[in-house]
Amino acid sequence: ISGTPCYSKEHDLEKITLMTSIIILCFNQLEYTKKCLQSIVKYTSVPYELILVDNGSTDGTVAFLEDYANKHDNCKIILNNENRGFAGGNNQGIAAAEGDYILLLNNDVIVTQDWLERLIAHIESDENIGMSGPVSNSVSGPQQVDHVTYGQNMNKMQKFAGNYYKNNVGRNQGIFSLGGF
């Protein structure tokens, strides 16, 4: 599950007007990137910009990103001729960001309904919260969700995520290090 933090109130989701800069680092894996972007478009209803950083892909990703950016006004691309690494590529994306929030997202993540809204609502719920991270079936540590039942079925994943949220709304866990994905 990507993007199902355990705090927010439904009315808080409607108040979000600030923009988020979603930075996605790519290095090959074109099919994952396509699925990731499709899920963002489908399941994100608050203002956002996409900053797609390519680290020297050779599998058609560059041509896809150029075409995608031409078709989406809220998209910027940064094309590197060489792999600048995880930190280098993400730092380029952060430098180009114009949003009120910065979100680093791996290109193999499929997001779920209200994912970004819930992350933002969690941050906004308490002035002492500086970062918010989602839970997932593919991360270690306290963000790990065990016993997922949807397999590779994305429709079932959406339902699982919705139920997980409903069963955990209001819960919150402070940690010193977020697992990134």
Phi, psi and omega in degrees: 000131175244132174081042177232065176295161189265027176215135163164160174246140185307321181292335177294329182295330182283344185270354188284118179235348180285151182269144175250135172266112179264115182255122180239120178269130182240140169212098185059210181055047184305317182296321176297316181300315179301313180296320178299310182296321177300318181291324178297312180299317184288323191246015180240122184240008175252161183299134178206156168240149176255133173239108183259118182250119178258132183258047175087036180298152180232012186250019182097357180299318183300311180299319178298314181297320178298315179296317180299314181296325178293334182264352184230112182297335183268022185236133173241148174234147174234120183249115178262139176283342180225161179282115180269005179083171183298308182294315182299314180294316179294322177297324175298316179297318178298319180297331181271352186290141176242002184282168175281335177236151175245131178230122175263126185227129175291149184284356178256017180265136171253120182272163182243170182309131177065018183305306185288321179301319181289322177298315180293315180301324179295314179298317183287346184288342185205124182296346179275354179270123181256336181216153177224141179228147180280171171261162183200160172273359185231050177210156179260167176085200187292348178274354183289130172254118180269162171062047174286149188243006188262350181058233179261008183276109185290330176293319177293326178297318179299317179294316178302314181298317178298316178293320178300315178300310181302323181281348184236005181301136181094344178276151188207141178222118177279132177223161182269343182215125178269139172283130183264139171199000000 
